[in-house]
């Protein structure tokens, strides 16, 4: 029998953080003058998720934390129900030609592979859009997963997390092109953060890491540096997160799904203010 996947399993072939940015010559223009300089910009590469030898999806993503991404995507898209159904992960890529892409090879349980074949769809995502390539309208809006309702997080905790979000995003500071997804404790301390050029990808990376680490997702909240779209609510609830906080607005469908899931939803989380859109447990 194949060995079970271990949390934070090491891989000898892994794109490093430095591969997620590259230096390019630019001309900085100011009123009445221009100067030559060097700028750091985000790398974006095709990432193929391959299940038991069969390619399922290609996403454009940042080439780091790809094992976390693979686990988070597999869980949030319902390809597997638990981390234990993923037996192995390996990465295949050419370090000298990273722009050609990375194949993430997953070995999953045979039953899950059979189910995946039955509902197989060929997705070609752009910056993490989870619906690109969906074959029918019925598939586009999927039933949300219920979570165990939790009391609304304290406002001071939300403010604390938002105030430190930027300081915890080194790639965003370098390039201005990265979204962040953070896991915060009930007091608003950021414990883990993942970055990616795609907001869905950043969230999948975070959720993958948390599930691999057996973190109790009812005891804290997810903070994302983007709007709260339907996909963000869907992925969070699918992985068991009880609270989602976004720095921008939710969509109407996201709010509807949050209500159905019993998930606390907070938007426009900015220093000094935030908006509660759904409270799972009324006081």
Short mmCIF file of N, CA and C in Angstrom, two decimals, residues 100-214:
data_model
loop_
_atom_site.label_atom_id
_atom_site.label_comp_id
_atom_site.label_asym_id
_atom_site.label_seq_id
_atom_site.Cartn_x
_atom_site.Cartn_y
_atom_site.Cartn_z
N UNK A 100 7.70 27.25 -18.55
CA UNK A 100 7.04 26.16 -19.26
C UNK A 100 6.05 25.42 -18.37
N UNK A 101 6.11 25.66 -17.09
CA UNK A 101 5.11 25.10 -16.20
C UNK A 101 5.61 24.04 -15.24
N UNK A 102 4.74 23.71 -14.29
CA UNK A 102 5.02 22.71 -13.26
C UNK A 102 3.90 21.69 -13.26
N UNK A 103 4.24 20.43 -13.32
CA UNK A 103 3.26 19.36 -13.17
C UNK A 103 3.29 18.89 -11.72
N UNK A 104 2.15 18.96 -11.06
CA UNK A 104 2.03 18.47 -9.69
C UNK A 104 1.32 17.11 -9.77
N UNK A 105 2.05 16.07 -9.48
CA UNK A 105 1.53 14.72 -9.61
C UNK A 105 1.04 14.21 -8.26
N UNK A 106 -0.26 13.89 -8.21
CA UNK A 106 -0.86 13.39 -6.97
C UNK A 106 -1.30 11.95 -7.17
N UNK A 107 -1.02 11.13 -6.16
CA UNK A 107 -1.55 9.78 -6.11
C UNK A 107 -2.69 9.79 -5.10
N UNK A 108 -3.90 9.49 -5.57
CA UNK A 108 -5.08 9.55 -4.70
C UNK A 108 -5.75 8.18 -4.64
N UNK A 109 -6.67 8.03 -3.70
CA UNK A 109 -7.39 6.77 -3.51
C UNK A 109 -8.12 6.37 -4.79
N UNK A 110 -8.17 5.08 -5.06
CA UNK A 110 -8.78 4.59 -6.29
C UNK A 110 -10.24 4.99 -6.41
N UNK A 111 -10.98 4.97 -5.30
CA UNK A 111 -12.39 5.34 -5.34
C UNK A 111 -12.55 6.80 -5.75
N UNK A 112 -11.69 7.66 -5.23
CA UNK A 112 -11.75 9.08 -5.60
C UNK A 112 -11.39 9.28 -7.07
N UNK A 113 -10.46 8.49 -7.55
CA UNK A 113 -10.10 8.59 -8.96
C UNK A 113 -11.26 8.18 -9.86
N UNK A 114 -11.98 7.16 -9.46
CA UNK A 114 -13.15 6.73 -10.23
C UNK A 114 -14.21 7.81 -10.26
N UNK A 115 -14.44 8.45 -9.11
CA UNK A 115 -15.42 9.52 -9.05
C UNK A 115 -14.98 10.72 -9.89
N UNK A 116 -13.69 11.00 -9.88
CA UNK A 116 -13.16 12.11 -10.67
C UNK A 116 -13.36 11.87 -12.15
N UNK A 117 -13.16 10.65 -12.58
CA UNK A 117 -13.37 10.32 -13.99
C UNK A 117 -14.82 10.50 -14.38
N UNK A 118 -15.74 10.18 -13.46
CA UNK A 118 -17.17 10.29 -13.79
C UNK A 118 -17.60 11.74 -14.00
N UNK A 119 -16.99 12.63 -13.26
CA UNK A 119 -17.39 14.03 -13.41
C UNK A 119 -16.27 14.89 -14.03
N UNK A 120 -15.42 14.21 -14.76
CA UNK A 120 -14.25 14.87 -15.33
C UNK A 120 -14.63 16.07 -16.19
N UNK A 121 -13.88 17.14 -15.99
CA UNK A 121 -14.03 18.31 -16.84
C UNK A 121 -12.64 18.87 -17.08
N UNK A 122 -12.44 19.47 -18.22
CA UNK A 122 -11.14 20.01 -18.57
C UNK A 122 -11.13 21.51 -18.33
N UNK A 123 -10.54 21.92 -17.19
CA UNK A 123 -10.49 23.32 -16.82
C UNK A 123 -9.19 23.93 -17.29
N UNK A 124 -9.25 25.12 -17.85
CA UNK A 124 -8.06 25.91 -18.11
C UNK A 124 -8.26 27.23 -17.40
N UNK A 125 -7.69 27.36 -16.20
CA UNK A 125 -7.97 28.52 -15.37
C UNK A 125 -7.03 29.67 -15.65
N UNK A 126 -7.51 30.86 -15.45
CA UNK A 126 -6.69 32.05 -15.56
C UNK A 126 -6.64 32.72 -14.19
N UNK A 127 -5.42 32.84 -13.63
CA UNK A 127 -5.20 33.39 -12.29
C UNK A 127 -6.19 32.83 -11.28
N UNK A 128 -6.43 31.53 -11.35
CA UNK A 128 -7.17 30.85 -10.30
C UNK A 128 -8.67 30.92 -10.41
N UNK A 129 -9.23 31.16 -11.58
CA UNK A 129 -10.69 31.19 -11.70
C UNK A 129 -11.21 29.77 -11.70
N UNK A 130 -11.94 29.41 -10.67
CA UNK A 130 -12.35 28.02 -10.50
C UNK A 130 -13.47 27.57 -11.40
N UNK A 131 -14.14 28.49 -12.13
CA UNK A 131 -15.28 28.10 -12.95
C UNK A 131 -14.95 28.02 -14.44
N UNK A 132 -13.78 28.47 -14.84
CA UNK A 132 -13.43 28.43 -16.26
C UNK A 132 -13.49 27.00 -16.77
N UNK A 133 -14.25 26.76 -17.83
CA UNK A 133 -14.35 25.43 -18.40
C UNK A 133 -15.48 24.59 -17.86
N UNK A 134 -16.25 25.12 -16.91
CA UNK A 134 -17.40 24.38 -16.42
C UNK A 134 -18.37 24.14 -17.56
N UNK A 135 -18.88 22.92 -17.64
CA UNK A 135 -19.60 22.52 -18.84
C UNK A 135 -21.07 22.93 -18.86
N UNK A 136 -21.68 23.23 -17.73
CA UNK A 136 -23.10 23.55 -17.73
C UNK A 136 -23.41 24.56 -16.63
N UNK A 137 -24.55 25.24 -16.78
CA UNK A 137 -24.97 26.19 -15.76
C UNK A 137 -25.23 25.49 -14.43
N UNK A 138 -25.71 24.25 -14.50
CA UNK A 138 -26.01 23.51 -13.27
C UNK A 138 -24.74 23.25 -12.46
N UNK A 139 -23.60 23.12 -13.14
CA UNK A 139 -22.34 22.87 -12.46
C UNK A 139 -21.73 24.14 -11.88
N UNK A 140 -22.15 25.30 -12.39
CA UNK A 140 -21.49 26.55 -12.04
C UNK A 140 -21.67 26.92 -10.57
N UNK A 141 -22.89 26.76 -10.05
CA UNK A 141 -23.17 27.09 -8.65
C UNK A 141 -23.44 25.80 -7.90
N UNK A 142 -22.45 25.36 -7.16
CA UNK A 142 -22.54 24.07 -6.47
C UNK A 142 -23.06 24.25 -5.05
N UNK A 143 -23.71 23.23 -4.51
CA UNK A 143 -24.21 23.33 -3.12
C UNK A 143 -23.05 23.57 -2.16
N UNK A 144 -23.26 24.49 -1.24
CA UNK A 144 -22.22 24.82 -0.28
C UNK A 144 -22.22 23.80 0.85
N UNK A 145 -21.07 23.61 1.48
CA UNK A 145 -20.96 22.65 2.58
C UNK A 145 -21.27 23.33 3.91
N UNK A 146 -22.15 22.76 4.74
CA UNK A 146 -22.43 23.38 6.04
C UNK A 146 -21.23 23.27 6.97
N UNK A 147 -21.05 24.29 7.79
CA UNK A 147 -19.99 24.28 8.79
C UNK A 147 -20.63 24.36 10.17
N UNK A 148 -19.88 24.03 11.19
CA UNK A 148 -20.38 24.16 12.56
C UNK A 148 -20.39 25.64 12.92
N UNK A 149 -21.57 26.26 13.09
CA UNK A 149 -21.64 27.71 13.35
C UNK A 149 -20.86 28.08 14.60
N UNK A 150 -20.15 29.22 14.50
CA UNK A 150 -19.36 29.73 15.61
C UNK A 150 -19.76 31.17 15.90
N UNK A 151 -19.57 31.63 17.14
CA UNK A 151 -19.86 33.04 17.45
C UNK A 151 -19.02 33.96 16.57
N UNK A 152 -19.54 35.13 16.31
CA UNK A 152 -18.83 36.10 15.48
C UNK A 152 -17.52 36.50 16.16
N UNK A 153 -16.46 36.58 15.37
CA UNK A 153 -15.16 36.97 15.90
C UNK A 153 -15.22 38.40 16.42
N UNK A 154 -14.47 38.66 17.48
CA UNK A 154 -14.45 39.98 18.10
C UNK A 154 -13.92 41.03 17.11
N UNK A 155 -14.54 42.20 17.12
CA UNK A 155 -14.12 43.25 16.20
C UNK A 155 -12.68 43.66 16.36
N UNK A 156 -12.19 43.67 17.60
CA UNK A 156 -10.80 44.04 17.85
C UNK A 156 -9.84 43.05 17.20
N UNK A 157 -10.23 41.78 17.15
CA UNK A 157 -9.39 40.76 16.51
C UNK A 157 -9.31 41.00 15.00
N UNK A 158 -10.44 41.36 14.40
CA UNK A 158 -10.45 41.67 12.97
C UNK A 158 -9.53 42.85 12.69
N UNK A 159 -9.63 43.89 13.50
CA UNK A 159 -8.80 45.08 13.31
C UNK A 159 -7.32 44.74 13.45
N UNK A 160 -6.99 43.91 14.41
CA UNK A 160 -5.58 43.54 14.63
C UNK A 160 -5.03 42.78 13.43
N UNK A 161 -5.81 41.85 12.91
CA UNK A 161 -5.35 41.07 11.77
C UNK A 161 -5.16 41.93 10.53
N UNK A 162 -6.14 42.79 10.26
CA UNK A 162 -6.05 43.66 9.09
C UNK A 162 -4.84 44.59 9.19
N UNK A 163 -4.57 45.08 10.38
CA UNK A 163 -3.47 46.02 10.58
C UNK A 163 -2.11 45.39 10.30
N UNK A 164 -2.01 44.06 10.44
CA UNK A 164 -0.72 43.38 10.24
C UNK A 164 -0.66 42.58 8.95
N UNK A 165 -1.73 42.62 8.15
CA UNK A 165 -1.76 41.82 6.92
C UNK A 165 -0.65 42.20 5.96
N UNK A 166 -0.50 43.48 5.68
CA UNK A 166 0.50 43.93 4.70
C UNK A 166 1.91 43.53 5.15
N UNK A 167 2.19 43.64 6.43
CA UNK A 167 3.52 43.31 6.94
C UNK A 167 3.83 41.82 6.80
N UNK A 168 2.80 41.00 6.63
CA UNK A 168 2.98 39.56 6.49
C UNK A 168 2.96 39.10 5.03
N UNK A 169 2.97 40.05 4.09
CA UNK A 169 2.96 39.72 2.66
C UNK A 169 4.24 40.22 1.98
N UNK A 170 5.34 39.49 2.12
CA UNK A 170 6.61 39.96 1.53
C UNK A 170 6.58 40.04 0.00
N UNK A 171 5.91 39.10 -0.67
CA UNK A 171 5.88 39.13 -2.12
C UNK A 171 5.03 40.28 -2.64
N UNK A 172 3.96 40.59 -1.94
CA UNK A 172 3.15 41.74 -2.31
C UNK A 172 3.95 43.02 -2.13
N UNK A 173 4.75 43.10 -1.08
CA UNK A 173 5.57 44.28 -0.85
C UNK A 173 6.60 44.47 -1.96
N UNK A 174 7.12 43.36 -2.50
CA UNK A 174 8.12 43.44 -3.56
C UNK A 174 7.53 43.85 -4.90
N UNK A 175 6.33 43.34 -5.19
CA UNK A 175 5.81 43.45 -6.56
C UNK A 175 4.48 44.19 -6.68
N UNK A 176 3.66 44.19 -5.64
CA UNK A 176 2.32 44.77 -5.73
C UNK A 176 1.35 43.92 -6.52
N UNK A 177 1.67 42.63 -6.75
CA UNK A 177 0.85 41.78 -7.62
C UNK A 177 0.31 40.53 -6.94
N UNK A 178 0.53 40.37 -5.64
CA UNK A 178 0.16 39.14 -4.96
C UNK A 178 -1.04 39.34 -4.02
N UNK A 179 -1.97 38.39 -4.08
CA UNK A 179 -3.02 38.30 -3.07
C UNK A 179 -2.48 37.49 -1.89
N UNK A 180 -3.10 37.72 -0.73
CA UNK A 180 -2.72 36.97 0.45
C UNK A 180 -3.94 36.34 1.10
N UNK A 181 -3.75 35.17 1.69
CA UNK A 181 -4.79 34.51 2.49
C UNK A 181 -4.13 34.11 3.80
N UNK A 182 -4.70 34.58 4.90
CA UNK A 182 -4.08 34.38 6.21
C UNK A 182 -5.00 33.60 7.15
N UNK A 183 -4.40 32.82 8.03
CA UNK A 183 -5.12 32.17 9.11
C UNK A 183 -4.81 32.91 10.39
N UNK A 184 -5.86 33.35 11.07
CA UNK A 184 -5.71 34.18 12.27
C UNK A 184 -6.32 33.47 13.47
N UNK A 185 -5.69 33.62 14.61
CA UNK A 185 -6.25 33.02 15.82
C UNK A 185 -7.40 33.90 16.32
N UNK A 186 -8.15 33.46 17.34
CA UNK A 186 -9.31 34.24 17.80
C UNK A 186 -8.98 35.65 18.26
N UNK A 187 -7.69 35.92 18.53
CA UNK A 187 -7.29 37.26 18.98
C UNK A 187 -6.83 38.14 17.81
N UNK A 188 -6.82 37.59 16.59
CA UNK A 188 -6.43 38.38 15.44
C UNK A 188 -4.95 38.30 15.10
N UNK A 189 -4.22 37.40 15.73
CA UNK A 189 -2.81 37.21 15.38
C UNK A 189 -2.71 36.34 14.13
N UNK A 190 -1.96 36.78 13.14
CA UNK A 190 -1.77 36.01 11.92
C UNK A 190 -0.77 34.90 12.19
N UNK A 191 -1.22 33.66 12.05
CA UNK A 191 -0.37 32.50 12.34
C UNK A 191 0.24 31.91 11.07
N UNK A 192 -0.50 31.95 9.96
CA UNK A 192 0.00 31.42 8.69
C UNK A 192 -0.51 32.31 7.57
N UNK A 193 0.26 32.42 6.51
CA UNK A 193 -0.16 33.20 5.35
C UNK A 193 0.44 32.60 4.09
N UNK A 194 -0.37 32.57 3.04
CA UNK A 194 0.09 32.12 1.73
C UNK A 194 -0.20 33.21 0.71
N UNK A 195 0.70 33.33 -0.29
CA UNK A 195 0.54 34.35 -1.33
C UNK A 195 0.50 33.72 -2.71
N UNK A 196 -0.22 34.37 -3.61
CA UNK A 196 -0.27 33.93 -5.00
C UNK A 196 -0.83 35.09 -5.84
N UNK A 197 -0.54 35.04 -7.15
CA UNK A 197 -1.10 36.06 -8.04
C UNK A 197 -2.61 35.91 -8.16
N UNK A 198 -3.14 34.73 -7.88
CA UNK A 198 -4.58 34.49 -7.91
C UNK A 198 -5.14 34.39 -6.51
N UNK A 199 -6.25 35.08 -6.26
CA UNK A 199 -6.82 35.06 -4.91
C UNK A 199 -7.32 33.67 -4.53
N UNK A 200 -7.91 32.93 -5.50
CA UNK A 200 -8.37 31.58 -5.21
C UNK A 200 -7.18 30.67 -4.90
N UNK A 201 -6.10 30.86 -5.64
CA UNK A 201 -4.91 30.03 -5.42
C UNK A 201 -4.33 30.28 -4.03
N UNK A 202 -4.26 31.55 -3.63
CA UNK A 202 -3.73 31.87 -2.30
C UNK A 202 -4.56 31.19 -1.22
N UNK A 203 -5.88 31.21 -1.40
CA UNK A 203 -6.76 30.57 -0.42
C UNK A 203 -6.58 29.06 -0.42
N UNK A 204 -6.49 28.46 -1.60
CA UNK A 204 -6.27 27.01 -1.66
C UNK A 204 -4.95 26.64 -0.99
N UNK A 205 -3.91 27.44 -1.20
CA UNK A 205 -2.62 27.15 -0.56
C UNK A 205 -2.75 27.20 0.96
N UNK A 206 -3.44 28.23 1.45
CA UNK A 206 -3.62 28.34 2.90
C UNK A 206 -4.43 27.18 3.45
N UNK A 207 -5.57 26.88 2.81
CA UNK A 207 -6.43 25.79 3.30
C UNK A 207 -5.72 24.45 3.22
N UNK A 208 -4.93 24.26 2.17
CA UNK A 208 -4.17 23.02 2.06
C UNK A 208 -3.18 22.87 3.20
N UNK A 209 -2.47 23.95 3.51
CA UNK A 209 -1.53 23.91 4.63
C UNK A 209 -2.24 23.62 5.95
N UNK A 210 -3.36 24.29 6.17
CA UNK A 210 -4.08 24.12 7.44
C UNK A 210 -4.61 22.71 7.60
N UNK A 211 -5.15 22.15 6.53
CA UNK A 211 -5.68 20.79 6.61
C UNK A 211 -4.56 19.76 6.75
N UNK A 212 -3.44 20.01 6.12
CA UNK A 212 -2.30 19.10 6.28
C UNK A 212 -1.77 19.14 7.71
N UNK A 213 -1.98 20.27 8.38
CA UNK A 213 -1.48 20.45 9.74
C UNK A 213 -2.52 20.14 10.80
N UNK A 214 -3.70 19.67 10.38
CA UNK A 214 -4.78 19.32 11.31
C UNK A 214 -5.19 20.50 12.20
#
